[in-house]
Amino acid sequence: MRSPRRRRHCCPVSEALGAGGRWSGAMEFQAVVMAAGGGSRMTDLTSSIPKPLLPVGNRPLLWYPLNLLERAGFEEVIVITRKEIQKMLNLDTKMKLDFVCISDNMDMGTADSLRHIHQKIKTDVLVLSCDLITDVDLYKVVDLFRTHDATLSMLMKKTHEPTEVVPGQKGKKKPVEQRDFIGVDDTGKRLLFMANEADLDEELVIKRSILQKHPRMHIRTGLMDAHLYCLKKYVVDFLVENRTITSLRSELIPHLVRKQFSSPTSLQQGLDNKEEDQKKKEQASLDIYSFIKEDNSLLKPAPDNSCWNDHRGDMNETLHEGKVRCYVHIMKEGLCYRVNTLGLYIEANRQVPKLLLNLGLEEPLVHGSAQITDRGMVGSDSIIGSSTQVGEKTSIKHSIIGSMCTIKDKVKITNCIIMNSVTIEEGCCLQGSVICHNAVIEKGADIKDCLIGSDQKLETKAKHVNEVIVGTEQLMEI
C-alpha cells in the first residue's frame, strides 16, 4: 500500500507504468532535466535560438524529454535552465515544473548543475538532457536500476548518421568523432568498461580485476550515450563533496564504471607521518564508497562469501565488491536522437511524424487554423503550424512549416524546416534548407541546402546553394 506522503518531483515506480504491471515496489525517483546548455556544436542555430527552444516538429526541443517523463507517470520535474529560456517557454504539460535558473555568467557543466540543486534531491534521481528525443520504454532502464540495486543505469543506442545533406557542409571534410569503447558482459546489460578514444594511448588496457570477475567481455563501439541516467542519491552526495568533477558524461559516469572493480580508499592506521595520515583521510572522504550507507542489507556480504570461506590475504576488495554496480540498456529498435548537431536537428525533424504516431499523439499534422488553398499539394508527411497561410499552386513535400508563416503562390518547398513567422514570396523554390524565425525570402528566390538565420532577408531572385546565412555577415562558412 502506498504511503499518503509524497515527495516533491518524485514518481512512485509502482504507478509509473502500472497498467502492464511492469514496474512494482514503492521506490521513488526525482526527475531532473538539464536545459541550460548553449548548444556549442550547432551555434549557427543556437546563436539566435536557445537550444531548449529549437522547434522540432513545431514543439520546443525541451518538450520531448518532458513528454517522456509525463508518459511514464511523473507529476513533477526539476528543470535546470536559464532565465531567458524560462521566460520564453510555453509548454503543454500537466506536470508541475520546478525551474531552477542558472545565471548567464555561470559556466556550469552537467555535474555542476546537479550539484547546484543538491538540496532539492531527497531520493534517487533520473537525469535527462533537454536534447533527447526517444520513444524508449523508460521502465526498461529503471528496471535494471531496481533489479540489481544499481548505482547507475543508463540508456544507449547505436550511433545514427544523418542521411540528409547538412546545409553549408557539402564537400567539406567531416570532423573526426572520437569513438567510445563500451565493455558489457554476456547479457549485454552489465556495464564493465567505458573509455573514450581521446583518453587512450595506442592500446586498450583492461584491468585484471575486471577480467577476473568477468572473463568474457564484449567491447562495442558505435554506441551513443543518450544522456539518460538513473543515479543513487549517494552519487549526488558524492558530487557535492567532490567538486573536481564537472561533467556527468565525460567524468562521473566513467568514474563510477571504474569504481566497480576498485577497492575503497583505505585508511591505514598508525602512520608515523601525520601529514600523510591526514592526506589519506581526505582521499577516503572523497571516495564513492564512503557515501554508501552501510545499513543497506543488500550491500553486506553473505556469510557464505565471507573472507573465512573462500579468500585469503587482504579482504578489503572482497568485502566491498559489488557495492558499485553499473548497467546499460542498449536500444535495439525505436527512435533515439541526441539533437546536438545541425545534421541531427534536421534528421530529428524528418522523423517527427513517425515519432508522434509511435507516441499515440493523434493530432492532425496540419493545424486547424492554417489556411491552405490547395490541400492536395501538401504532402501527408508534412507538418503545418497554426495561423500559417499557404497560397495557390504551392507545393509542400517532406517539410515542417511553423506557425504564423506566410507562403504565397507558386512556391515549391521540399525537405525543409521553416520556423515561425517566416515570409516566402511568390515563385520561390526551397530545397533541403532550414529557414529560421522571421526570415523573409523575396520573389523568385532559389535556395538549396542552406541555413538562413533568424531575421534574415534574401533579395528578389537570389540564388544560394550550400550556404549558411546568419547574423550580421551575409555569408558565413561553417
Tab-separated table of C-alpha atoms in Angstrom:
chain	number	residue	atom	x	y	z
A	1	MET	CA	0.000	0.000	0.000
A	2	ARG	CA	1.383	3.380	-0.970
A	3	SER	CA	2.121	5.890	1.729
A	4	PRO	CA	-0.074	9.033	1.573
A	5	ARG	CA	3.033	11.196	1.822
A	6	ARG	CA	4.602	12.174	-1.475
A	7	ARG	CA	7.967	13.721	-2.101
A	8	ARG	CA	8.298	16.613	-4.483
A	9	HIS	CA	9.325	15.808	-8.058
A	10	CYS	CA	9.005	12.069	-7.346
A	11	CYS	CA	7.325	9.288	-9.247
A	12	PRO	CA	6.334	6.085	-7.480
A	13	VAL	CA	7.662	3.430	-9.795
A	14	SER	CA	4.676	1.225	-8.961
A	15	GLU	CA	2.391	3.839	-10.524
A	16	ALA	CA	4.510	4.944	-13.466
A	17	LEU	CA	3.573	2.227	-15.926
A	18	GLY	CA	1.234	0.235	-13.752
A	19	ALA	CA	-1.177	-0.809	-16.492
A	20	GLY	CA	1.173	-3.523	-17.693
A	21	GLY	CA	2.412	-4.378	-14.201
A	22	ARG	CA	5.955	-3.882	-15.421
A	23	TRP	CA	7.131	-1.730	-12.507
A	24	SER	CA	6.488	-2.713	-8.930
A	25	GLY	CA	7.511	-1.625	-5.491
A	26	ALA	CA	7.480	1.757	-3.793
A	27	MET	CA	10.831	3.088	-4.973
A	28	GLU	CA	10.724	6.738	-5.947
A	29	PHE	CA	12.719	8.946	-8.278
A	30	GLN	CA	13.104	12.658	-8.682
A	31	ALA	CA	13.316	13.728	-12.301
A	32	VAL	CA	15.780	16.392	-13.436
A	33	VAL	CA	16.041	17.796	-16.967
A	34	MET	CA	19.217	19.652	-17.932
A	35	ALA	CA	18.232	22.599	-20.148
A	36	ALA	CA	20.924	25.221	-19.588
A	37	GLY	CA	23.466	24.217	-22.257
A	38	GLY	CA	24.260	26.558	-25.107
A	39	GLY	CA	24.415	24.057	-27.969
A	40	SER	CA	28.085	24.613	-28.771
A	41	ARG	CA	28.070	22.088	-31.661
A	42	MET	CA	25.259	23.865	-33.511
A	43	THR	CA	25.970	27.542	-32.960
A	44	ASP	CA	24.587	28.568	-36.355
A	45	LEU	CA	21.164	27.743	-34.902
A	46	THR	CA	21.660	28.405	-31.208
A	47	SER	CA	23.306	31.815	-31.588
A	48	SER	CA	19.809	33.266	-32.073
A	49	ILE	CA	17.560	30.494	-30.654
A	50	PRO	CA	18.352	28.892	-27.273
A	51	LYS	CA	18.843	25.155	-27.704
A	52	PRO	CA	15.916	24.037	-25.480
A	53	LEU	CA	13.611	26.234	-27.596
A	54	LEU	CA	14.671	24.949	-31.008
A	55	PRO	CA	11.491	23.837	-32.773
A	56	VAL	CA	11.308	20.143	-33.616
A	57	GLY	CA	8.012	19.255	-35.258
A	58	ASN	CA	6.725	22.668	-34.141
A	59	ARG	CA	7.388	21.833	-30.491
A	60	PRO	CA	10.315	23.151	-28.449
A	61	LEU	CA	13.091	20.593	-28.055
A	62	LEU	CA	12.569	20.588	-24.269
A	63	TRP	CA	9.017	19.245	-24.753
A	64	TYR	CA	10.279	15.805	-25.780
A	65	PRO	CA	12.099	14.704	-22.577
A	66	LEU	CA	9.292	16.238	-20.522
A	67	ASN	CA	6.722	14.264	-22.512
A	68	LEU	CA	8.765	11.091	-21.945
A	69	LEU	CA	8.567	11.680	-18.184
A	70	GLU	CA	4.882	12.569	-18.275
A	71	ARG	CA	4.043	9.376	-20.181
A	72	ALA	CA	5.946	7.415	-17.515
A	73	GLY	CA	3.775	8.869	-14.761
A	74	PHE	CA	5.890	11.681	-13.326
A	75	GLU	CA	3.928	14.619	-11.943
A	76	GLU	CA	6.773	16.977	-11.051
A	77	VAL	CA	10.118	17.712	-12.674
A	78	ILE	CA	13.066	19.931	-11.816
A	79	VAL	CA	14.210	21.853	-14.898
A	80	ILE	CA	17.661	23.455	-14.753
A	81	THR	CA	17.781	26.283	-17.283
A	82	ARG	CA	18.478	29.968	-17.876
A	83	LYS	CA	16.138	32.858	-17.036
A	84	GLU	CA	15.711	33.936	-20.664
A	85	ILE	CA	14.673	30.405	-21.624
A	86	GLN	CA	12.134	30.127	-18.821
A	87	LYS	CA	10.544	33.432	-19.878
A	88	MET	CA	10.107	32.231	-23.461
A	89	LEU	CA	8.800	28.747	-22.654
A	90	ASN	CA	5.180	27.896	-23.351
A	91	LEU	CA	4.910	24.170	-22.716
A	92	ASP	CA	1.837	21.984	-22.995
A	93	THR	CA	2.251	19.710	-19.963
A	94	LYS	CA	0.235	18.666	-16.927
A	95	MET	CA	3.357	18.233	-14.827
A	96	LYS	CA	4.493	20.757	-12.254
A	97	LEU	CA	7.770	22.252	-13.442
A	98	ASP	CA	10.188	23.492	-10.794
A	99	PHE	CA	12.538	25.816	-12.688
A	100	VAL	CA	15.997	26.390	-11.268
A	101	CYS	CA	17.688	29.144	-13.235
A	102	ILE	CA	21.445	29.413	-13.587
A	103	SER	CA	22.995	32.826	-14.062
A	104	ASP	CA	24.172	33.584	-17.597
A	105	ASN	CA	27.673	34.354	-16.341
A	106	MET	CA	27.991	30.942	-14.660
A	107	ASP	CA	29.736	28.330	-16.782
A	108	MET	CA	28.397	25.077	-15.384
A	109	GLY	CA	28.853	21.527	-16.549
A	110	THR	CA	26.123	18.928	-16.051
A	111	ALA	CA	27.694	17.650	-12.810
A	112	ASP	CA	27.971	21.242	-11.589
A	113	SER	CA	24.262	21.729	-12.336
A	114	LEU	CA	23.260	18.611	-10.404
A	115	ARG	CA	25.461	19.734	-7.521
A	116	HIS	CA	23.779	23.161	-7.684
A	117	ILE	CA	20.364	21.652	-6.834
A	118	HIS	CA	21.556	19.012	-4.374
A	119	GLN	CA	19.428	20.398	-1.547
A	120	LYS	CA	16.312	19.597	-3.565
A	121	ILE	CA	17.372	15.976	-4.119
A	122	LYS	CA	15.873	13.743	-1.421
A	123	THR	CA	15.938	10.370	-3.150
A	124	ASP	CA	17.346	8.545	-6.200
A	125	VAL	CA	17.332	10.662	-9.333
A	126	LEU	CA	16.577	10.301	-13.042
A	127	VAL	CA	18.580	12.812	-15.085
A	128	LEU	CA	17.827	13.642	-18.738
A	129	SER	CA	19.243	16.088	-21.245
A	130	CYS	CA	16.882	18.526	-22.956
A	131	ASP	CA	18.131	17.396	-26.387
A	132	LEU	CA	16.957	13.775	-26.034
A	133	ILE	CA	14.173	12.624	-28.367
A	134	THR	CA	13.225	8.971	-27.922
A	135	ASP	CA	10.311	6.572	-27.765
A	136	VAL	CA	12.151	4.221	-25.386
A	137	ASP	CA	10.155	2.302	-22.798
A	138	LEU	CA	11.553	4.091	-19.779
A	139	TYR	CA	10.779	1.172	-17.474
A	140	LYS	CA	13.499	-0.891	-19.207
A	141	VAL	CA	16.171	1.481	-17.904
A	142	VAL	CA	14.596	1.805	-14.472
A	143	ASP	CA	14.041	-1.947	-14.086
A	144	LEU	CA	17.787	-2.530	-14.486
A	145	PHE	CA	18.366	0.008	-11.737
A	146	ARG	CA	15.854	-1.578	-9.373
A	147	THR	CA	16.502	-5.248	-10.088
A	148	HIS	CA	20.250	-5.009	-9.500
A	149	ASP	CA	20.145	-2.261	-6.847
A	150	ALA	CA	22.462	-0.413	-9.222
A	151	THR	CA	24.468	2.720	-8.631
A	152	LEU	CA	23.857	3.719	-12.255
A	153	SER	CA	21.697	2.601	-15.124
A	154	MET	CA	21.812	4.435	-18.428
A	155	LEU	CA	20.472	4.411	-21.989
A	156	MET	CA	22.480	3.857	-25.170
A	157	LYS	CA	21.618	3.353	-28.820
A	158	LYS	CA	23.561	2.654	-31.971
A	159	THR	CA	25.016	5.887	-33.345
A	160	HIS	CA	22.865	7.386	-36.078
A	161	GLU	CA	24.488	9.094	-39.033
A	162	PRO	CA	22.303	11.797	-40.643
A	163	THR	CA	21.225	10.801	-44.162
A	164	GLU	CA	20.300	14.268	-45.387
A	165	VAL	CA	22.682	16.890	-46.739
A	166	VAL	CA	23.663	19.295	-43.955
A	167	PRO	CA	23.451	22.963	-45.044
A	168	GLY	CA	26.836	24.505	-45.680
A	169	GLN	CA	28.755	21.245	-45.260
A	170	LYS	CA	28.552	19.624	-48.678
A	171	GLY	CA	32.034	18.848	-49.971
A	172	LYS	CA	33.643	19.590	-46.624
A	173	LYS	CA	35.539	17.013	-44.635
A	174	LYS	CA	33.567	15.689	-41.690
A	175	PRO	CA	35.142	16.258	-38.275
A	176	VAL	CA	36.527	13.032	-36.856
A	177	GLU	CA	34.450	11.852	-33.909
A	178	GLN	CA	36.348	10.201	-31.079
A	179	ARG	CA	34.917	6.722	-30.510
A	180	ASP	CA	33.696	5.376	-27.196
A	181	PHE	CA	34.742	1.852	-26.238
A	182	ILE	CA	31.964	0.238	-24.216
A	183	GLY	CA	32.501	-3.098	-22.454
A	184	VAL	CA	29.484	-5.221	-21.457
A	185	ASP	CA	29.055	-8.728	-20.067
A	186	ASP	CA	27.397	-11.690	-21.836
A	187	THR	CA	23.936	-10.361	-21.011
A	188	GLY	CA	24.746	-7.051	-22.711
A	189	LYS	CA	23.417	-5.235	-19.656
A	190	ARG	CA	26.216	-5.020	-17.082
A	191	LEU	CA	28.430	-2.064	-17.948
A	192	LEU	CA	32.002	-3.164	-17.255
A	193	PHE	CA	34.212	-0.735	-19.127
A	194	MET	CA	33.970	2.718	-20.673
A	195	ALA	CA	36.711	4.765	-22.313
A	196	ASN	CA	36.919	7.414	-24.984
A	197	GLU	CA	39.442	7.132	-27.780
A	198	ALA	CA	40.873	10.537	-26.881
A	199	ASP	CA	41.819	9.269	-23.412
A	200	LEU	CA	43.653	6.172	-24.637
A	201	ASP	CA	47.228	5.673	-25.743
A	202	GLU	CA	47.913	3.205	-28.521
A	203	GLU	CA	46.482	0.291	-26.566
A	204	LEU	CA	43.177	-0.572	-24.962
A	205	VAL	CA	44.068	-1.802	-21.481
A	206	ILE	CA	41.564	-3.802	-19.432
A	207	LYS	CA	42.238	-4.124	-15.691
A	208	ARG	CA	42.892	-7.622	-14.395
A	209	SER	CA	40.325	-7.112	-11.631
A	210	ILE	CA	37.582	-6.800	-14.293
A	211	LEU	CA	38.632	-9.907	-16.206
A	212	GLN	CA	38.900	-11.961	-13.028
A	213	LYS	CA	35.216	-11.398	-12.344
A	214	HIS	CA	34.070	-11.233	-15.991
A	215	PRO	CA	36.403	-13.343	-18.180
A	216	ARG	CA	34.187	-12.698	-21.213
A	217	MET	CA	33.692	-9.076	-22.104
A	218	HIS	CA	32.180	-7.688	-25.313
A	219	ILE	CA	33.762	-4.407	-26.462
A	220	ARG	CA	31.401	-2.299	-28.556
A	221	THR	CA	31.900	0.903	-30.495
A	222	GLY	CA	29.386	2.991	-32.391
A	223	LEU	CA	27.078	3.458	-29.408
A	224	MET	CA	25.567	6.818	-28.491
A	225	ASP	CA	25.163	7.844	-24.874
A	226	ALA	CA	21.583	9.158	-24.732
A	227	HIS	CA	22.296	11.212	-21.590
A	228	LEU	CA	19.558	9.473	-19.600
A	229	TYR	CA	20.845	8.307	-16.212
A	230	CYS	CA	19.310	6.718	-13.109
A	231	LEU	CA	21.583	7.548	-10.174
A	232	LYS	CA	21.574	6.676	-6.491
A	233	LYS	CA	21.077	9.542	-4.065
A	234	TYR	CA	24.538	8.891	-2.622
A	235	VAL	CA	26.066	9.723	-6.018
A	236	VAL	CA	24.661	13.256	-5.683
A	237	ASP	CA	26.072	13.407	-2.133
A	238	PHE	CA	29.433	12.316	-3.551
A	239	LEU	CA	29.297	15.090	-6.174
A	240	VAL	CA	28.633	17.711	-3.521
A	241	GLU	CA	31.917	16.850	-1.827
A	242	ASN	CA	33.962	16.097	-4.953
A	243	ARG	CA	33.888	19.378	-6.840
A	244	THR	CA	36.622	18.390	-9.275
A	245	ILE	CA	34.001	16.536	-11.364
A	246	THR	CA	32.190	18.948	-13.681
A	247	SER	CA	30.626	16.658	-16.319
A	248	LEU	CA	28.307	13.685	-15.868
A	249	ARG	CA	29.065	12.157	-19.240
A	250	SER	CA	32.823	12.517	-19.510
A	251	GLU	CA	33.845	12.358	-15.837
A	252	LEU	CA	31.268	10.996	-13.384
A	253	ILE	CA	29.915	8.057	-15.425
A	254	PRO	CA	33.392	6.670	-16.366
A	255	HIS	CA	34.433	7.137	-12.725
A	256	LEU	CA	31.516	5.051	-11.480
A	257	VAL	CA	32.208	2.343	-14.063
A	258	ARG	CA	35.856	2.132	-12.974
A	259	LYS	CA	34.928	2.081	-9.288
A	260	GLN	CA	33.015	-1.186	-9.703
A	261	PHE	CA	36.306	-3.078	-9.670
A	262	SER	CA	38.399	-0.890	-7.400
A	263	SER	CA	38.946	-1.125	-3.682
A	264	PRO	CA	37.749	1.673	-1.433
A	265	THR	CA	40.413	4.134	-0.394
A	266	SER	CA	41.665	2.532	2.807
A	267	LEU	CA	42.705	4.279	5.973
A	268	GLN	CA	45.949	2.905	7.280
A	269	GLN	CA	46.265	3.306	10.983
A	270	GLY	CA	49.370	4.135	12.992
A	271	LEU	CA	51.236	6.098	10.328
A	272	ASP	CA	54.248	7.972	11.619
A	273	ASN	CA	53.764	10.817	9.204
A	274	LYS	CA	50.747	12.824	10.392
A	275	GLU	CA	50.589	14.812	7.168
A	276	GLU	CA	50.393	11.611	5.123
A	277	ASP	CA	47.743	10.286	7.504
A	278	GLN	CA	45.623	13.400	7.025
A	279	LYS	CA	46.012	13.179	3.267
A	280	LYS	CA	44.770	9.587	3.253
A	281	LYS	CA	41.775	10.557	5.363
A	282	GLU	CA	40.889	13.316	2.931
A	283	GLN	CA	41.177	10.922	-0.001
A	284	ALA	CA	38.920	8.425	1.743
A	285	SER	CA	36.312	11.096	2.455
A	286	LEU	CA	36.050	11.728	-1.295
A	287	ASP	CA	35.734	8.068	-2.195
A	288	ILE	CA	32.319	6.997	-3.516
A	289	TYR	CA	32.310	4.032	-1.116
A	290	SER	CA	32.250	6.324	1.896
A	291	PHE	CA	28.855	7.674	0.765
A	292	ILE	CA	27.166	4.267	0.537
A	293	LYS	CA	25.020	3.612	3.568
A	294	GLU	CA	26.321	0.617	5.487
A	295	ASP	CA	22.903	-0.294	6.846
A	296	ASN	CA	21.707	-1.438	3.423
A	297	SER	CA	21.467	-5.206	3.827
A	298	LEU	CA	21.762	-5.720	0.082
A	299	LEU	CA	25.294	-4.422	0.250
A	300	LYS	CA	26.539	-6.644	3.060
A	301	PRO	CA	28.475	-9.747	2.044
A	302	ALA	CA	26.667	-13.008	2.696
A	303	PRO	CA	28.348	-15.326	5.257
A	304	ASP	CA	28.955	-17.971	2.597
A	305	ASN	CA	31.030	-15.466	0.668
A	306	SER	CA	32.966	-14.128	3.627
A	307	CYS	CA	36.734	-13.994	3.782
A	308	TRP	CA	36.822	-17.030	6.045
A	309	ASN	CA	35.344	-19.293	3.396
A	310	ASP	CA	36.845	-18.579	0.027
A	311	HIS	CA	39.604	-15.992	0.165
A	312	ARG	CA	42.996	-15.499	1.661
A	313	GLY	CA	45.031	-12.435	2.413
A	314	ASP	CA	43.728	-8.865	2.152
A	315	MET	CA	39.912	-8.999	2.104
A	316	ASN	CA	39.325	-5.285	1.513
A	317	GLU	CA	38.205	-5.612	-2.106
A	318	THR	CA	36.138	-8.738	-1.475
A	319	LEU	CA	34.163	-7.143	1.338
A	320	HIS	CA	33.311	-4.145	-0.812
A	321	GLU	CA	32.910	-5.915	-4.164
A	322	GLY	CA	29.508	-5.281	-5.706
A	323	LYS	CA	28.610	-2.093	-3.877
A	324	VAL	CA	29.028	-0.003	-7.019
A	325	ARG	CA	27.161	-1.552	-9.939
A	326	CYS	CA	26.584	-0.016	-13.373
A	327	TYR	CA	24.106	-1.180	-16.013
A	328	VAL	CA	23.101	-0.097	-19.510
A	329	HIS	CA	20.020	-0.598	-21.650
A	330	ILE	CA	21.034	-0.634	-25.314
A	331	MET	CA	18.049	0.109	-27.568
A	332	LYS	CA	17.806	-2.312	-30.474
A	333	GLU	CA	14.828	-0.665	-32.171
A	334	GLY	CA	12.848	2.539	-31.928
A	335	LEU	CA	13.844	6.176	-32.206
A	336	CYS	CA	16.567	7.762	-30.113
A	337	TYR	CA	18.298	11.024	-31.048
A	338	ARG	CA	20.589	13.442	-29.275
A	339	VAL	CA	19.815	16.685	-31.072
A	340	ASN	CA	23.257	18.240	-30.606
A	341	THR	CA	24.344	18.973	-34.196
A	342	LEU	CA	22.695	20.666	-37.154
A	343	GLY	CA	22.581	17.353	-39.031
A	344	LEU	CA	20.823	15.563	-36.165
A	345	TYR	CA	18.443	18.505	-35.743
A	346	ILE	CA	17.375	18.117	-39.362
A	347	GLU	CA	17.131	14.318	-39.041
A	348	ALA	CA	15.006	14.558	-35.884
A	349	ASN	CA	12.557	16.850	-37.658
A	350	ARG	CA	12.319	14.354	-40.521
A	351	GLN	CA	11.371	11.606	-38.058
A	352	VAL	CA	8.851	13.603	-36.013
A	353	PRO	CA	5.666	12.455	-37.841
A	354	LYS	CA	6.692	8.827	-37.232
A	355	LEU	CA	7.602	9.570	-33.612
A	356	LEU	CA	4.287	11.283	-32.861
A	357	LEU	CA	2.481	8.279	-34.321
A	358	ASN	CA	4.528	5.917	-32.110
A	359	LEU	CA	3.678	8.032	-29.069
A	360	GLY	CA	-0.024	7.776	-29.854
A	361	LEU	CA	-0.440	11.530	-30.275
A	362	GLU	CA	-3.258	11.573	-32.772
A	363	GLU	CA	-3.091	15.254	-33.595
A	364	PRO	CA	-3.597	16.484	-37.168
A	365	LEU	CA	-0.300	17.301	-38.863
A	366	VAL	CA	-1.949	20.382	-40.376
A	367	HIS	CA	-3.217	22.719	-37.656
A	368	GLY	CA	-6.907	23.549	-37.818
A	369	SER	CA	-6.242	27.296	-38.019
A	370	ALA	CA	-3.876	27.022	-41.012
A	371	GLN	CA	-5.297	28.398	-44.252
A	372	ILE	CA	-4.271	26.287	-47.233
A	373	THR	CA	-5.667	26.968	-50.704
A	374	ASP	CA	-4.675	23.659	-52.340
A	375	ARG	CA	-4.530	20.996	-49.614
A	376	GLY	CA	-3.820	18.323	-52.190
A	377	MET	CA	-0.394	19.854	-52.767
A	378	VAL	CA	0.649	19.359	-49.144
A	379	GLY	CA	2.381	16.020	-48.530
A	380	SER	CA	0.887	13.641	-45.974
A	381	ASP	CA	4.170	13.658	-44.004
A	382	SER	CA	4.415	17.445	-43.745
A	383	ILE	CA	3.502	19.465	-40.652
A	384	ILE	CA	1.966	22.941	-40.842
A	385	GLY	CA	1.582	25.118	-37.760
A	386	SER	CA	-1.159	27.400	-36.511
A	387	SER	CA	-2.270	30.550	-38.380
A	388	THR	CA	0.001	29.820	-41.351
A	389	GLN	CA	-1.278	30.867	-44.777
A	390	VAL	CA	-0.394	28.933	-47.926
A	391	GLY	CA	-1.213	30.363	-51.353
A	392	GLU	CA	-2.393	28.839	-54.626
A	393	LYS	CA	-0.397	26.201	-56.514
A	394	THR	CA	2.105	25.949	-53.675
A	395	SER	CA	3.690	22.522	-53.144
A	396	ILE	CA	4.947	21.400	-49.722
A	397	LYS	CA	6.621	17.973	-49.503
A	398	HIS	CA	8.518	16.287	-46.625
A	399	SER	CA	8.678	19.597	-44.747
A	400	ILE	CA	7.779	21.235	-41.443
A	401	ILE	CA	6.229	24.703	-41.526
A	402	GLY	CA	5.954	26.690	-38.302
A	403	SER	CA	3.223	28.988	-37.003
A	404	MET	CA	2.158	32.348	-38.451
A	405	CYS	CA	4.069	31.888	-41.694
A	406	THR	CA	3.011	33.460	-44.977
A	407	ILE	CA	3.752	31.350	-48.036
A	408	LYS	CA	2.468	32.910	-51.232
A	409	ASP	CA	1.513	31.486	-54.636
A	410	LYS	CA	3.514	29.067	-56.785
A	411	VAL	CA	6.099	28.261	-54.115
A	412	LYS	CA	7.833	24.881	-54.052
A	413	ILE	CA	9.133	23.608	-50.690
A	414	THR	CA	10.835	20.207	-50.390
A	415	ASN	CA	12.709	18.684	-47.411
A	416	CYS	CA	12.755	21.974	-45.498
A	417	ILE	CA	12.314	23.184	-41.940
A	418	ILE	CA	10.561	26.554	-41.856
A	419	MET	CA	10.328	28.101	-38.387
A	420	ASN	CA	7.777	30.648	-37.120
A	421	SER	CA	6.691	33.931	-38.756
A	422	VAL	CA	8.623	33.325	-41.989
A	423	THR	CA	7.516	35.040	-45.211
A	424	ILE	CA	8.141	33.318	-48.533
A	425	GLU	CA	7.035	35.315	-51.543
A	426	GLU	CA	5.756	34.181	-54.948
A	427	GLY	CA	7.654	31.759	-57.140
A	428	CYS	CA	10.330	30.752	-54.663
A	429	CYS	CA	11.914	27.311	-54.699
A	430	LEU	CA	13.355	25.933	-51.431
A	431	GLN	CA	15.005	22.546	-51.102
A	432	GLY	CA	16.842	20.865	-48.190
A	433	SER	CA	17.073	24.092	-46.208
A	434	VAL	CA	16.446	25.438	-42.704
A	435	ILE	CA	14.770	28.861	-42.540
A	436	CYS	CA	14.783	30.399	-39.050
A	437	HIS	CA	12.267	32.689	-37.330
A	438	ASN	CA	11.122	35.920	-39.022
A	439	ALA	CA	13.183	35.430	-42.184
A	440	VAL	CA	11.895	36.936	-45.452
A	441	ILE	CA	12.528	35.221	-48.801
A	442	GLU	CA	11.604	37.592	-51.619
A	443	LYS	CA	10.098	36.724	-55.019
A	444	GLY	CA	11.681	34.099	-57.201
A	445	ALA	CA	14.485	33.146	-54.817
A	446	ASP	CA	16.093	29.727	-55.337
A	447	ILE	CA	17.512	28.228	-52.143
A	448	LYS	CA	19.112	24.774	-51.895
A	449	ASP	CA	20.873	23.140	-48.922
A	450	CYS	CA	21.132	26.395	-46.981
A	451	LEU	CA	20.657	27.634	-43.435
A	452	ILE	CA	19.003	31.047	-43.326
A	453	GLY	CA	19.259	32.637	-39.870
A	454	SER	CA	16.608	34.499	-37.896
A	455	ASP	CA	15.504	37.905	-39.268
A	456	GLN	CA	17.484	37.473	-42.496
A	457	LYS	CA	16.134	38.880	-45.759
A	458	LEU	CA	17.017	37.388	-49.151
A	459	GLU	CA	16.549	39.633	-52.168
A	460	THR	CA	14.348	39.004	-55.188
A	461	LYS	CA	15.604	36.163	-57.431
A	462	ALA	CA	18.512	35.450	-55.078
A	463	LYS	CA	20.268	32.118	-55.645
A	464	HIS	CA	22.081	30.324	-52.859
A	465	VAL	CA	23.428	26.772	-52.718
A	466	ASN	CA	25.151	25.120	-49.737
A	467	GLU	CA	25.477	28.336	-47.725
A	468	VAL	CA	24.946	29.497	-44.155
A	469	ILE	CA	23.480	32.998	-43.960
A	470	VAL	CA	23.243	34.152	-40.360
A	471	GLY	CA	23.917	37.130	-38.119
A	472	THR	CA	25.319	40.366	-39.483
A	473	GLU	CA	27.506	38.624	-42.052
A	474	GLN	CA	25.532	37.591	-45.096
A	475	LEU	CA	27.704	34.601	-45.879
A	476	MET	CA	29.360	32.523	-43.229
A	477	GLU	CA	31.465	29.425	-43.646
A	478	ILE	CA	30.957	26.600	-41.165
